Tab-separated table of C-alpha atoms in Angstrom:
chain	number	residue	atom	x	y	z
A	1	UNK	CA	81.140	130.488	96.275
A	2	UNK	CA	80.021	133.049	98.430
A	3	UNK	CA	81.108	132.687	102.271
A	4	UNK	CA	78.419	132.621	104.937
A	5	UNK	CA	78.311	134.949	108.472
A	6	UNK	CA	80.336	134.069	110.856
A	7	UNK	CA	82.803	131.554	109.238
A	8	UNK	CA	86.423	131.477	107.606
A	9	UNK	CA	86.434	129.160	104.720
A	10	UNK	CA	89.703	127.498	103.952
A	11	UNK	CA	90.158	126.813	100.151
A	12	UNK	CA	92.773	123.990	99.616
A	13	UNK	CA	93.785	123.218	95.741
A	14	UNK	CA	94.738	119.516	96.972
A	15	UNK	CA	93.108	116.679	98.704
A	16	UNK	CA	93.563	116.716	102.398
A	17	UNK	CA	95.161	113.667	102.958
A	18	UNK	CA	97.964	114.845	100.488
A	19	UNK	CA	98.157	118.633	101.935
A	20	UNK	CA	98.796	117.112	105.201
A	21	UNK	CA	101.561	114.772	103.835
A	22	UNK	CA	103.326	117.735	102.622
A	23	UNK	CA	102.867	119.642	105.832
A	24	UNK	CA	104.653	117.167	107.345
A	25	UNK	CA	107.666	117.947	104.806
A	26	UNK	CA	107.354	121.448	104.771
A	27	UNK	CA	105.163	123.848	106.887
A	28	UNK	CA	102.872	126.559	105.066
A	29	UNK	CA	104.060	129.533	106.047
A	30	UNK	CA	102.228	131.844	104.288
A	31	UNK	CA	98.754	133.093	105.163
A	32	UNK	CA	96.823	134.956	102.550
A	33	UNK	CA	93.333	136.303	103.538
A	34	UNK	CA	91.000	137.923	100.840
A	35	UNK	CA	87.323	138.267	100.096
A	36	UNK	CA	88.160	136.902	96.365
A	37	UNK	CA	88.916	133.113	96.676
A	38	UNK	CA	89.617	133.419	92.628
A	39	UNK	CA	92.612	135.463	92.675
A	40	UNK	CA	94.319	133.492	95.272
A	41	UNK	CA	97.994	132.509	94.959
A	42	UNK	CA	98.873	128.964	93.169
A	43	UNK	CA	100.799	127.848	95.956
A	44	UNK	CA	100.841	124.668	97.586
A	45	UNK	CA	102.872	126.653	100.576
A	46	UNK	CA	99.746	129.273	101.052
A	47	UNK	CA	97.377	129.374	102.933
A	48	UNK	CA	94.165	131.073	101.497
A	49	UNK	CA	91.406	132.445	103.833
A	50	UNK	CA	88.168	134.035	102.628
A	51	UNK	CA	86.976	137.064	105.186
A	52	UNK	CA	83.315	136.634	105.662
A	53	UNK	CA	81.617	140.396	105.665
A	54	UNK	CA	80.730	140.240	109.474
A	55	UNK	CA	84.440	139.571	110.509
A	56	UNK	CA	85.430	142.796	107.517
A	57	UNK	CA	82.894	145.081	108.836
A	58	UNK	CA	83.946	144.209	112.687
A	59	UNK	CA	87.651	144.902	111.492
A	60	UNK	CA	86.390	148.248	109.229
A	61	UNK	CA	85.173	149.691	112.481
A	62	UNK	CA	87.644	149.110	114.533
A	63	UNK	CA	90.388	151.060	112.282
A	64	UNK	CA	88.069	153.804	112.091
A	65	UNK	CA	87.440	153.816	115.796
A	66	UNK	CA	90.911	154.266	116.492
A	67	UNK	CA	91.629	156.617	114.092
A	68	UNK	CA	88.529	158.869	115.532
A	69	UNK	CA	90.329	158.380	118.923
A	70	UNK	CA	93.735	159.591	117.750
A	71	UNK	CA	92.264	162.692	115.823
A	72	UNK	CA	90.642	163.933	118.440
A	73	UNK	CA	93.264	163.432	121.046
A	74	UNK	CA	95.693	165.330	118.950
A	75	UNK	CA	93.113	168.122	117.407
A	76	UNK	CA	91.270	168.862	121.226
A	77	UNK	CA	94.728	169.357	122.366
A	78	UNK	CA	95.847	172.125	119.670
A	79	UNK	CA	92.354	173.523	120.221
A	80	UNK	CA	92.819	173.626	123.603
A	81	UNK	CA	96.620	175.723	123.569
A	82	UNK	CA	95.209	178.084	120.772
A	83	UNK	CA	92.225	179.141	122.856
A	84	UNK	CA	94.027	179.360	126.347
A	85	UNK	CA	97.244	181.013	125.246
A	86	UNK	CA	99.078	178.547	126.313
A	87	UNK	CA	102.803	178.881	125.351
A	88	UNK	CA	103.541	175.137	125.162
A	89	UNK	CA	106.807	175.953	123.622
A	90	UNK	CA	108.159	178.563	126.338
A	91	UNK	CA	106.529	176.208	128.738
A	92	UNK	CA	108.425	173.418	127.743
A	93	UNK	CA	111.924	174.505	125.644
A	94	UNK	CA	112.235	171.721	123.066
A	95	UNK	CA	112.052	172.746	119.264
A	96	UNK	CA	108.855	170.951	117.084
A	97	UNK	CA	111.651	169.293	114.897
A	98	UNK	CA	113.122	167.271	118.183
A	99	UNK	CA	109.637	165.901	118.738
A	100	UNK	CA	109.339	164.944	115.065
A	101	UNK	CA	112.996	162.600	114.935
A	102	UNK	CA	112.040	160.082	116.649
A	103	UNK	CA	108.825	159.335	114.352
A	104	UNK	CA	110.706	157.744	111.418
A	105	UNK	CA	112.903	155.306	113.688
A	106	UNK	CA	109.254	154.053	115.738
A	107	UNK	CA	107.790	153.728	112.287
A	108	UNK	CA	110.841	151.909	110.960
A	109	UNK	CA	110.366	149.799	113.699
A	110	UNK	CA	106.731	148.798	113.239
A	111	UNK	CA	106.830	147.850	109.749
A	112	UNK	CA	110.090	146.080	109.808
A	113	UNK	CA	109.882	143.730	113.112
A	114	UNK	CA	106.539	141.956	113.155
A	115	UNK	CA	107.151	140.860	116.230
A	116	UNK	CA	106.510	144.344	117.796
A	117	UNK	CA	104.178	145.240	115.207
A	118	UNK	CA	101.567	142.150	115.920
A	119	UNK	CA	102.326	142.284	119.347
A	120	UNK	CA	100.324	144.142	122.050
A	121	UNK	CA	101.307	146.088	124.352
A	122	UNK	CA	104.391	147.121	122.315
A	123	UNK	CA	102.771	147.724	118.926
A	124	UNK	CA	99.818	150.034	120.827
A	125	UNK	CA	102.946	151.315	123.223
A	126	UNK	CA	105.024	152.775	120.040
A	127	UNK	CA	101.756	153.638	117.957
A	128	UNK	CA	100.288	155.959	121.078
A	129	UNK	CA	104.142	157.067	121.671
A	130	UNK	CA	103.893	158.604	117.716
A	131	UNK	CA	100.730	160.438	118.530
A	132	UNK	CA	102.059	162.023	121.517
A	133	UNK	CA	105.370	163.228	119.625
A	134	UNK	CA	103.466	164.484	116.502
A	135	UNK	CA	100.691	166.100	119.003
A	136	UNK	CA	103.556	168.186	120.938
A	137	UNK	CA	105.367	168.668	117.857
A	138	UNK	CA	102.229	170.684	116.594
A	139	UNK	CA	101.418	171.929	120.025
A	140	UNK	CA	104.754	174.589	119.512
A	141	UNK	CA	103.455	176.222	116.549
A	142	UNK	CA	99.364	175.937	118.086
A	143	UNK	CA	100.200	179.834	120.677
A	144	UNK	CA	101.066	181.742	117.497
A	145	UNK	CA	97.412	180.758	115.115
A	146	UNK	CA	94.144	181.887	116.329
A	147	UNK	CA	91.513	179.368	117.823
A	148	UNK	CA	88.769	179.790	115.471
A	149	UNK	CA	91.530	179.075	112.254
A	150	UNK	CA	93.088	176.052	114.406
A	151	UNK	CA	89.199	174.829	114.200
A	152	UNK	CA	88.630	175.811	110.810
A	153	UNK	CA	91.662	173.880	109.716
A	154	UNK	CA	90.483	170.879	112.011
A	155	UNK	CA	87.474	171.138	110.540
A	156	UNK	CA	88.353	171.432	107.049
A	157	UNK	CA	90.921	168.466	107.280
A	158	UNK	CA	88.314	166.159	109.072
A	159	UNK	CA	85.920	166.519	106.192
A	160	UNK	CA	88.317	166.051	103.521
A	161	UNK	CA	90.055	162.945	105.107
A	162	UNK	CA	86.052	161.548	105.658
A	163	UNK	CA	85.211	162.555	101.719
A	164	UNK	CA	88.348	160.726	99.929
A	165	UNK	CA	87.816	157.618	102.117
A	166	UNK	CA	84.486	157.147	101.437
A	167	UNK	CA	85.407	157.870	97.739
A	168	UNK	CA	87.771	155.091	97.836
A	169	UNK	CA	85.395	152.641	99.795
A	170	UNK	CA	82.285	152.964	97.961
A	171	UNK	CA	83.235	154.907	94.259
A	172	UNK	CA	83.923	152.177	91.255
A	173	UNK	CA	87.295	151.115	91.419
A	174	UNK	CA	87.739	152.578	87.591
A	175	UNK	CA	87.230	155.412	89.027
A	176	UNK	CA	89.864	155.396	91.704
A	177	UNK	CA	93.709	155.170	91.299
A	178	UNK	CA	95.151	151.601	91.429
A	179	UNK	CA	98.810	150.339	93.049
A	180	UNK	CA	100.457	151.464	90.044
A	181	UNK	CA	99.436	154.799	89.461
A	182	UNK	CA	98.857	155.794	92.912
A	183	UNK	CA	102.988	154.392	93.380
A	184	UNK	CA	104.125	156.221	90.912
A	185	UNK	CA	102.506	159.424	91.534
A	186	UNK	CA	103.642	159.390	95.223
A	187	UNK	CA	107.332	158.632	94.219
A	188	UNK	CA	106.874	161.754	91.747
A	189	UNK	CA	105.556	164.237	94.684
A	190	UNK	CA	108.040	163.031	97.362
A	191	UNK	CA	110.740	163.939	94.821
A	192	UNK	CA	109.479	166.748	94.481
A	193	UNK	CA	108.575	167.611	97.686
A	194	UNK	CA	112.108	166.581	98.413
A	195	UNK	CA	113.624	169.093	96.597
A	196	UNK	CA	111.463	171.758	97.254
A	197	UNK	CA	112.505	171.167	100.853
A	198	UNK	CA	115.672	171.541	100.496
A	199	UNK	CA	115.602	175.128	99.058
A	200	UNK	CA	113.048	176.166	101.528
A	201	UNK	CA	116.130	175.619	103.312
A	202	UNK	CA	117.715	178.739	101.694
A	203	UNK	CA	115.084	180.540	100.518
A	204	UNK	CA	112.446	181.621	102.954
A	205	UNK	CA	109.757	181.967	100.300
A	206	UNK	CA	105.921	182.367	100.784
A	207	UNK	CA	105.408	181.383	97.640
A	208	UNK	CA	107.859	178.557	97.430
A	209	UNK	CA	105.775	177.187	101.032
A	210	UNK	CA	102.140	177.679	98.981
A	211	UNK	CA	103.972	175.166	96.165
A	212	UNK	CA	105.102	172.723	98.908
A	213	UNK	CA	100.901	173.248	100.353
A	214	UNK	CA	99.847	172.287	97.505
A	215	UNK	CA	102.100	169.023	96.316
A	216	UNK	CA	101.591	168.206	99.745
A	217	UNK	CA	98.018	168.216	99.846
A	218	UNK	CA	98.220	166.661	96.693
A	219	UNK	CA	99.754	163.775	97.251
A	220	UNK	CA	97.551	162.711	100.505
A	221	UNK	CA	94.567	163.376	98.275
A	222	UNK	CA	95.722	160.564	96.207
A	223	UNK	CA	97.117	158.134	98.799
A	224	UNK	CA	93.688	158.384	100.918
A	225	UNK	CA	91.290	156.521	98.497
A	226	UNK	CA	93.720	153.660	97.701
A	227	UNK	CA	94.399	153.028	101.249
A	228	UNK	CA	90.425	153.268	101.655
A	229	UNK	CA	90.306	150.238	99.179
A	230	UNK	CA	92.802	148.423	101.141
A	231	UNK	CA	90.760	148.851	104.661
A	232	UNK	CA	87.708	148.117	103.049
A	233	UNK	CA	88.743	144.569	101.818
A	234	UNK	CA	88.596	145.582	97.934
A	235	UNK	CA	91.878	144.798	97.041
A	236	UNK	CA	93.381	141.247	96.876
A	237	UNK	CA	94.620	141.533	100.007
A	238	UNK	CA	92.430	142.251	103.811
A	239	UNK	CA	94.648	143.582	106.292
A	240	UNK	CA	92.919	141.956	109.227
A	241	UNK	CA	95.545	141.842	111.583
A	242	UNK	CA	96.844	145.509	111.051
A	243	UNK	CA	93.949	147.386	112.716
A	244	UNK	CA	96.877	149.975	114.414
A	245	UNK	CA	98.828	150.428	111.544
A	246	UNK	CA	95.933	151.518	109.240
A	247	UNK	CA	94.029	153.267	111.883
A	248	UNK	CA	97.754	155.076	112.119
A	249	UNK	CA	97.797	156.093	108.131
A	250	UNK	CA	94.034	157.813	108.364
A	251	UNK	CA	95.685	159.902	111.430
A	252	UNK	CA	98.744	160.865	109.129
A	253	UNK	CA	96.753	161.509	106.490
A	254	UNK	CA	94.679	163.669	108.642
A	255	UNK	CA	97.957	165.332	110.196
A	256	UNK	CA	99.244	166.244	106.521
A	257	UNK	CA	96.186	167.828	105.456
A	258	UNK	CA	96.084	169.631	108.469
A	259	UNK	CA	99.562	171.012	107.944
A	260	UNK	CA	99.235	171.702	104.155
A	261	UNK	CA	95.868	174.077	104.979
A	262	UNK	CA	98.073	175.750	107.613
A	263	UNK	CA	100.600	176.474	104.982
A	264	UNK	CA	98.248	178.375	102.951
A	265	UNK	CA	97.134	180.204	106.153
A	266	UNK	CA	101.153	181.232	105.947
A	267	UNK	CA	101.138	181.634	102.584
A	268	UNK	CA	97.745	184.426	102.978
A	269	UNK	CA	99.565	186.406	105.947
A	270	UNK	CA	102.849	186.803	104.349
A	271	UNK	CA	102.398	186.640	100.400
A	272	UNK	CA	102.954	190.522	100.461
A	273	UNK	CA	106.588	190.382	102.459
């Protein structure tokens, strides 16, 4: 049964006179929304909801929107330090790491308390709070690259980010990595990532930094077209209330391909030291 414009149809595996007796009893307190009424849970306790494609292509756009916004807040800021001069960290005496702590505690927060998460104005408060921090975190580092390789790298990153989503939100889904592979192969790059941290630690290597690049890279390149699936309602689940928090993932994965072409810029300058 395909759903029409403009409507949310609510499938129900029981008669309606019984559901409501058992409402009574217990409360539903699960809502599951997809655009595939067939795979939905056999649950008397859920609550299915098929997204009609006006209300998923009103909810696409939005994510997008505010991931546009984000990127460019962040990437005409760096552009605008590496063509002035500007010394942001002279300027302002903080090291990029201090900037960066505070990231995994807001993030911690907005997955695990849906009550901040789902709720405005914290949720947009602590999401516009992370691109500030990760924006000034970058801004130390934006004095010592030149302007045209800050845009080169903006550049690059902004077509890569747009080529892998669209990959994910229109290629066959054959073709693309599912949950499982795409869980297992990020579990196997943060390990090693992980590690490779740690003795970049120690050892100031170029070559060590063009591995850590490249895993790096990697990795993002196969996060970016399962997470397109997700946003674009072809997996069993349609984030519809999480517009921030996905519009928040395209600007990290933007921000970590950014960082991994900048590490081969490293890599170039100093492979011969």
């Amino acid at each position: 049964m395909e759903p029409r414009p403009e409507q949310l149809f609510h499938y129900q595996q029981q008669p309606q006179d019984q559901q409501q007796q058992q409402q009574r009893q217990r409360p539903q307190n699960v809502v599951f929304m997809t655009r595939r009424p067939e795979q939905r849970p056999e649950s008397d306790q859920v609550v299915v909801y098929v997204i009609d494609e006006l209300t998923l292509q009103m909810f696409i756009r939005k994510v997008y929107l505010i991931a546009i916004i984000f990127i460019l807040s962040t990437s005409v800021t760096w552009l605008s330090i590496a063509a002035s001069g500007f010394e942001f960290y002279p300027t302002i005496p903080v090291p990029f790491f201090v900037w960066l702590l505070p990231i995994l505690p807001l993030i911690l927060i907005l997955d695990c308390v849906p009550k901040i998460r789902y709720t405005f104005p914290w949720n947009w408060a602590i999401t516009i709070l992370i691109v500030i921090l990760i924006t000034f975190a970058g801004a130390c580092f934006m004095d010592e690259i030149e302007f045209l390789t800050v845009l080169l790298g903006v550049a690059i990153s902004i077509v890569i980010v747009a080529a892998f989503y669209v990959c994910g939100a229109l290629c066959p889904q054959s073709f693309v990595p599912g949950i499982l592979c795409t869980a297992v192969l990020s579990c196997l790059f943060l390990i090693t990532l992980f590690s490779i941290g740690i003795v970049l630690i120690f050892v100031k290597s170029p070559v060590l930094y063009l591995v850590f690049g490249i895993l790096l890279l990697c990795m993002t390149v196969v996060i970016m077209p399962f997470h397109a699936q997700y946003i674009h309602g072809r997996l069993q689940v349609v984030p519809l209330f999480d517009v921030l928090h996905c519009s928040m993932t395209i600007y990290f994965h933007f921000i970590v391909t950014f960082s991994a072409l900048c590490i081969f810029e490293f890599y170039m300058k100093h492979k011969d030291d």
